mmCIF file of C-alpha atoms in Angstrom:
data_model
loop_
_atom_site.group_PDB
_atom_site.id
_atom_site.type_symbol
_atom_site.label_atom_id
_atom_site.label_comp_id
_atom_site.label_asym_id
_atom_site.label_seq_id
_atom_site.Cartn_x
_atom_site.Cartn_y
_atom_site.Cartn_z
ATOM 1 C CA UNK P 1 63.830 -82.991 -6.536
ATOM 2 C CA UNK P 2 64.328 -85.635 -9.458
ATOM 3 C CA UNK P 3 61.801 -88.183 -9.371
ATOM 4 C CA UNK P 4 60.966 -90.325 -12.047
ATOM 5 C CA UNK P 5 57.956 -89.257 -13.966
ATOM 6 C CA UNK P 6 54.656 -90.693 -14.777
ATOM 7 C CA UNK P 7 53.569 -89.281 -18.178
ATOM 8 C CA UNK P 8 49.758 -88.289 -18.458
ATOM 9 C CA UNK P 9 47.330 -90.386 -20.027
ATOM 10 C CA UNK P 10 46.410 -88.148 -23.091
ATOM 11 C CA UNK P 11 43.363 -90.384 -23.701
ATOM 12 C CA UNK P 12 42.126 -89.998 -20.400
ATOM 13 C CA UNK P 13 38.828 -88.498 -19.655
ATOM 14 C CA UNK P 14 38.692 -84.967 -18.970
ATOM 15 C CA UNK P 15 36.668 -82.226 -17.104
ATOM 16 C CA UNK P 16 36.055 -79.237 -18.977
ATOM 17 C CA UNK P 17 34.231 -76.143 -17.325
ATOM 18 C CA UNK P 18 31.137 -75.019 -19.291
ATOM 19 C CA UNK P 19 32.116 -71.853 -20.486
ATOM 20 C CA UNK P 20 29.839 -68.940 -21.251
ATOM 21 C CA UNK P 21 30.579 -66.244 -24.155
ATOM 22 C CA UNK P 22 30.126 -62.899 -23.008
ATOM 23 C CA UNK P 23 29.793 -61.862 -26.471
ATOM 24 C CA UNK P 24 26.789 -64.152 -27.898
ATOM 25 C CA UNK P 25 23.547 -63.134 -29.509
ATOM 26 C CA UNK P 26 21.389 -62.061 -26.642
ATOM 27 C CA UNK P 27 23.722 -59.340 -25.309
ATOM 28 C CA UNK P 28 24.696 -57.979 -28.607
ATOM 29 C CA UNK P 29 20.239 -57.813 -29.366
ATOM 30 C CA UNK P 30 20.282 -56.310 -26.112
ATOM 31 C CA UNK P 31 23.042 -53.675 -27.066
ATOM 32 C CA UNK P 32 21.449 -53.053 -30.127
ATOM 33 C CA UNK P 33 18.087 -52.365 -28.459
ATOM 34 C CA UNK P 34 19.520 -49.896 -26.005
ATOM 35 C CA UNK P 35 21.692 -47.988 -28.663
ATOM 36 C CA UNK P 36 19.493 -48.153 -32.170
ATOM 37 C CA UNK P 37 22.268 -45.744 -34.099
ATOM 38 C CA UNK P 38 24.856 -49.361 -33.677
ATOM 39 C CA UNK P 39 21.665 -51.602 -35.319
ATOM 40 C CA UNK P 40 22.727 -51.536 -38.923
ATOM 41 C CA UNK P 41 26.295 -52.678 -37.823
ATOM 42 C CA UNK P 42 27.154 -56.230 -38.222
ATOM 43 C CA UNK P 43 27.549 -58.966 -35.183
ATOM 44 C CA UNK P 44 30.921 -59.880 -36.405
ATOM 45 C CA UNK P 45 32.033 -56.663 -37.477
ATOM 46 C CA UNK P 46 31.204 -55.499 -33.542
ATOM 47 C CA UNK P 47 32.512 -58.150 -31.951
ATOM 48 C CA UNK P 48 35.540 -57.776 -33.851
ATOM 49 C CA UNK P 49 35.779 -54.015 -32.869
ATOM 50 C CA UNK P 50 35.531 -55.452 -28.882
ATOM 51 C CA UNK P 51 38.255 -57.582 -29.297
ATOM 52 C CA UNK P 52 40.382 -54.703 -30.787
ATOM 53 C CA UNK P 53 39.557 -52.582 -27.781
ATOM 54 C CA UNK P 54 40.556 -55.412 -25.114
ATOM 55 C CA UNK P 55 43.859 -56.013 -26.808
ATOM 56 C CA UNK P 56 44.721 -52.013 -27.112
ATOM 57 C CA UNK P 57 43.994 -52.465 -23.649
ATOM 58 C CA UNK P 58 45.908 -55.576 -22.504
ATOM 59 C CA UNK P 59 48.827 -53.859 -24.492
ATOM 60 C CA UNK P 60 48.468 -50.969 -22.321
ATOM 61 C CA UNK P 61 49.082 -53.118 -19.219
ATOM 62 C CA UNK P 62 52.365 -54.555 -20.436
ATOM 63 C CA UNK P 63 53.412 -51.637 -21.909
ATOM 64 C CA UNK P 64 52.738 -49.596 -18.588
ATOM 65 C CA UNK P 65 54.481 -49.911 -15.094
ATOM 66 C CA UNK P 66 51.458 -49.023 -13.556
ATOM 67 C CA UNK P 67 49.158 -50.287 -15.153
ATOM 68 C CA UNK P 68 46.091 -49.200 -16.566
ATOM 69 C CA UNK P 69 42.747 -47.857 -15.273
ATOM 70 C CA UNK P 70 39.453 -49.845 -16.525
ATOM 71 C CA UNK P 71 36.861 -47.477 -18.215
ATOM 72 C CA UNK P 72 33.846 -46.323 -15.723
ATOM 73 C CA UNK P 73 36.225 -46.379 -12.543
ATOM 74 C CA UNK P 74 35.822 -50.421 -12.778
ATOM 75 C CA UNK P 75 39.243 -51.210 -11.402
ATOM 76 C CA UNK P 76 43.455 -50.470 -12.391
ATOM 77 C CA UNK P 77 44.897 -53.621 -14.193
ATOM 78 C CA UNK P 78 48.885 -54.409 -13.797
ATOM 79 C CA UNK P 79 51.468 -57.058 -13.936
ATOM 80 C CA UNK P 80 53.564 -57.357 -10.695
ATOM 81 C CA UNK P 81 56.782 -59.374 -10.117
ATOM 82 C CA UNK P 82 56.377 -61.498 -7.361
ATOM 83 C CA UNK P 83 58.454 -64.024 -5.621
ATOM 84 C CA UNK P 84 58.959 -67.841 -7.052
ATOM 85 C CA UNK P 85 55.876 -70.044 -5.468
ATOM 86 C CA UNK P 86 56.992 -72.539 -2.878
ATOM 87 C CA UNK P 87 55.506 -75.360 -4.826
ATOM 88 C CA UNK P 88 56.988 -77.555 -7.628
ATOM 89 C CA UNK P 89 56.621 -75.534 -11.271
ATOM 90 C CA UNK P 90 57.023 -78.763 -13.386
ATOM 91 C CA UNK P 91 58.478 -78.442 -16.702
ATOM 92 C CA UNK P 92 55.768 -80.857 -18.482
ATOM 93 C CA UNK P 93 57.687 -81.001 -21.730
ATOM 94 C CA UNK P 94 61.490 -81.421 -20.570
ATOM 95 C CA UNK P 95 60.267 -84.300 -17.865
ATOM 96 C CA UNK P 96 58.034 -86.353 -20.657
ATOM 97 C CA UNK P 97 61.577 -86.399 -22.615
ATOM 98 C CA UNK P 98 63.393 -87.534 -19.954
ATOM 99 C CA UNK P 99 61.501 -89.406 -17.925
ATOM 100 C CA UNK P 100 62.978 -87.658 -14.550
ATOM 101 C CA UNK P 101 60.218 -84.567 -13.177
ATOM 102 C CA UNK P 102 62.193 -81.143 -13.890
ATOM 103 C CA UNK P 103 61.427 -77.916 -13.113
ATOM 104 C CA UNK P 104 60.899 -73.948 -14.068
ATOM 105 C CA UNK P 105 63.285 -72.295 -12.295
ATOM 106 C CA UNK P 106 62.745 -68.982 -14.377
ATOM 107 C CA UNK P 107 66.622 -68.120 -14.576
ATOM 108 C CA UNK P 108 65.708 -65.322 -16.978
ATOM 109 C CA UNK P 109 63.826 -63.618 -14.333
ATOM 110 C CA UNK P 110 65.511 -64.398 -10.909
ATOM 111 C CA UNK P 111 63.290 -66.995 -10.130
ATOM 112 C CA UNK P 112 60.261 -63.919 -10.079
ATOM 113 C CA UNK P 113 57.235 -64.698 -11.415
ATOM 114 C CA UNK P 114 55.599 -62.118 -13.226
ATOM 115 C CA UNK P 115 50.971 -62.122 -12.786
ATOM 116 C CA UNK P 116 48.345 -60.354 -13.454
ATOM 117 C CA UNK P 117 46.703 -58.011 -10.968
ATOM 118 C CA UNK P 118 42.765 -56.450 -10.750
ATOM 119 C CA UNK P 119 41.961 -54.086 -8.058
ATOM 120 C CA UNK P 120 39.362 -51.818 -7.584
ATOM 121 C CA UNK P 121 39.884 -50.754 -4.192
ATOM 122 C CA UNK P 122 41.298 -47.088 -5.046
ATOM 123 C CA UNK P 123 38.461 -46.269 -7.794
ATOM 124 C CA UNK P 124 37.000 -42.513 -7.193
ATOM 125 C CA UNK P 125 33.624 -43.783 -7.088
ATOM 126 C CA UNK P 126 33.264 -47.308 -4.911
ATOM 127 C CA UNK P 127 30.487 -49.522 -6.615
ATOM 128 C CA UNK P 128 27.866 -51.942 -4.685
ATOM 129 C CA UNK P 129 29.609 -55.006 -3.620
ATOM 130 C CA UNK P 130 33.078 -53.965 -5.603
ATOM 131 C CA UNK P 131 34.811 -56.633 -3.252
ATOM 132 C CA UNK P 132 32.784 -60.072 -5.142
ATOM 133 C CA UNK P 133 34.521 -58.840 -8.778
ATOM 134 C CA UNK P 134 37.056 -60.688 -10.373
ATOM 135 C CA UNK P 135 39.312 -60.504 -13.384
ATOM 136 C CA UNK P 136 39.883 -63.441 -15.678
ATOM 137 C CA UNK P 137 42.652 -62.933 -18.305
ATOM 138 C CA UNK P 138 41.737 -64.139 -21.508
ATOM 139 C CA UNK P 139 44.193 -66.823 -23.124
ATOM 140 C CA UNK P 140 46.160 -64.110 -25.902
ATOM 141 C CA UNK P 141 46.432 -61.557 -22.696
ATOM 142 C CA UNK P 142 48.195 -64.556 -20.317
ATOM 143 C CA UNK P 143 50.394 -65.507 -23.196
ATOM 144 C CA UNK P 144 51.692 -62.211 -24.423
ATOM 145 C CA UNK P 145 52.547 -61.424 -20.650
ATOM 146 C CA UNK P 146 54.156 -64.982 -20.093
ATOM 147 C CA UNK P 147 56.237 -64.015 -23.373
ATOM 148 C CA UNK P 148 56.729 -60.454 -22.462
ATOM 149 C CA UNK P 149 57.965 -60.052 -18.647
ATOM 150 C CA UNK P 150 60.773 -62.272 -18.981
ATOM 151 C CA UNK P 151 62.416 -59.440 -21.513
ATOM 152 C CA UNK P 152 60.775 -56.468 -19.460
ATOM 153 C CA UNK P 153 60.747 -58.288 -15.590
ATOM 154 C CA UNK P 154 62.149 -55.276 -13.404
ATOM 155 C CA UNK P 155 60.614 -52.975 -14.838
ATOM 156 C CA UNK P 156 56.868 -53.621 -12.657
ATOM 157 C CA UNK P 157 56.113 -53.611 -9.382
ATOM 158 C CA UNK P 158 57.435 -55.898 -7.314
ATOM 159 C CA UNK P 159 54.123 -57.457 -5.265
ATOM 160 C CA UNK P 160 55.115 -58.787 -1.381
ATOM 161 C CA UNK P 161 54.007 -62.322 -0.129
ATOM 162 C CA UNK P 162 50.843 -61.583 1.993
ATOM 163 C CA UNK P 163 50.618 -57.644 0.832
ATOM 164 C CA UNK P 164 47.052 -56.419 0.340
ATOM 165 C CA UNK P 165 47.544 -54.393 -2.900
ATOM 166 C CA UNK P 166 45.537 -51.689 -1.075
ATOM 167 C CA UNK P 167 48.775 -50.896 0.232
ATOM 168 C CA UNK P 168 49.901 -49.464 -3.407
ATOM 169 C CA UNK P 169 47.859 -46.350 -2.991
ATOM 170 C CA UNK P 170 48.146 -45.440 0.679
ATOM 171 C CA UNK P 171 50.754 -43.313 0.147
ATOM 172 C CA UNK P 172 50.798 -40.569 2.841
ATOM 173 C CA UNK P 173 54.850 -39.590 2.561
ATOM 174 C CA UNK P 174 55.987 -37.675 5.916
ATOM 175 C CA UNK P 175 56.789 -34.319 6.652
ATOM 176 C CA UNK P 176 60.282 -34.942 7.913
ATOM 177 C CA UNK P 177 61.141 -36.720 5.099
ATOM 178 C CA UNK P 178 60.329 -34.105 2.578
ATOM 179 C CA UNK P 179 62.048 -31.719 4.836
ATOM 180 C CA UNK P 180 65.024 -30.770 2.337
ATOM 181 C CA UNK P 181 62.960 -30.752 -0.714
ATOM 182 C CA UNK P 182 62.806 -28.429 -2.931
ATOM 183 C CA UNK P 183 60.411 -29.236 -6.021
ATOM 184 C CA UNK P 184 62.107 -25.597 -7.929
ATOM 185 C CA UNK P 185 66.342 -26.748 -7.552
ATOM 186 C CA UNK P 186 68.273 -28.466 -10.613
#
């Protein structure tokens, strides 16, 4: 589909969501107040310790085929390869050049598309209304992925169109086919 391309306005207006810092002043006073042996640290010095902690754990996602588990049984976190969308994945910069629309075809990755998955349906302990949580990636976590799975693409789980990721953990193998097993043979 080549049509010919109408390039954006870049003076336009714009909408911008109001965004909301989990890390401003009143939660870290109310951190403070509810653990007094963190008080003498500094505000930057603890939200830079925060930040440390979410990339460790963002790297542990890409680094992991499975994932990894939030702390407090909040939820698993894992990239999963899933099919190319049926929409049109427009290559912004190649079509401004030339005028024509163009699109991502991701040849690097066999047209698979590689996201970001939050679940907390297998957690041991199942929270009040765990179903109304969602997980936003932060901008460094979406871009490390985006730069990441094309190198690393078959090595996570490959999501269905349509699957409930439930589905991952409901494993219940059968007896017939673990008939000729034998956990103790080379």
């Amino acid at each position: 589909m080549i049509n010919n391309f109408k390039k954006p306005d870049l003076k336009g207006s714009r909408y911008r969501e109001k965004r909301l810092s989990l890390l401003n002043q009143d939660i870290i006073k109310i951190f403070k107040d509810r653990k007094p042996h963190y008080s003498n640290i500094d505000n930057e010095k603890l939200k830079s310790i925060i930040k440390l902690y979410n990339k460790k754990l963002w790297e542990g996602v890409i680094d992991n085929r499975d994932g990894v588990e939030l702390p407090d049984s909040l939820g698993y976190l894992f990239i999963g390869t899933c099919a190319p969308s049926k929409t049109v994945n427009t290559n912004y910069a190649l079509s401004k050049e030339y005028g024509k629309v163009l699109q991502n075809k991701n040849w690097e990755t066999d047209g698979n598309i590689g996201k970001i998955f939050y679940t907390n349906w297998s957690t041991k302990y199942r929270f009040k209304n765990r179903e109304f949580w969602r997980f936003k990636a932060c901008r460094e976590f979406k871009r490390a992925v985006a730069k990441s799975y094309p190198e690393n693409w078959n090595m996570y789980r490959v999501m269905k169109n349509k699957y409930k990721i439930a589905h991952l953990f409901n494993f219940n193998p059968k007896l017939s086919d673990l008939k000729g097993y034998n956990e103790f043979e080379i």
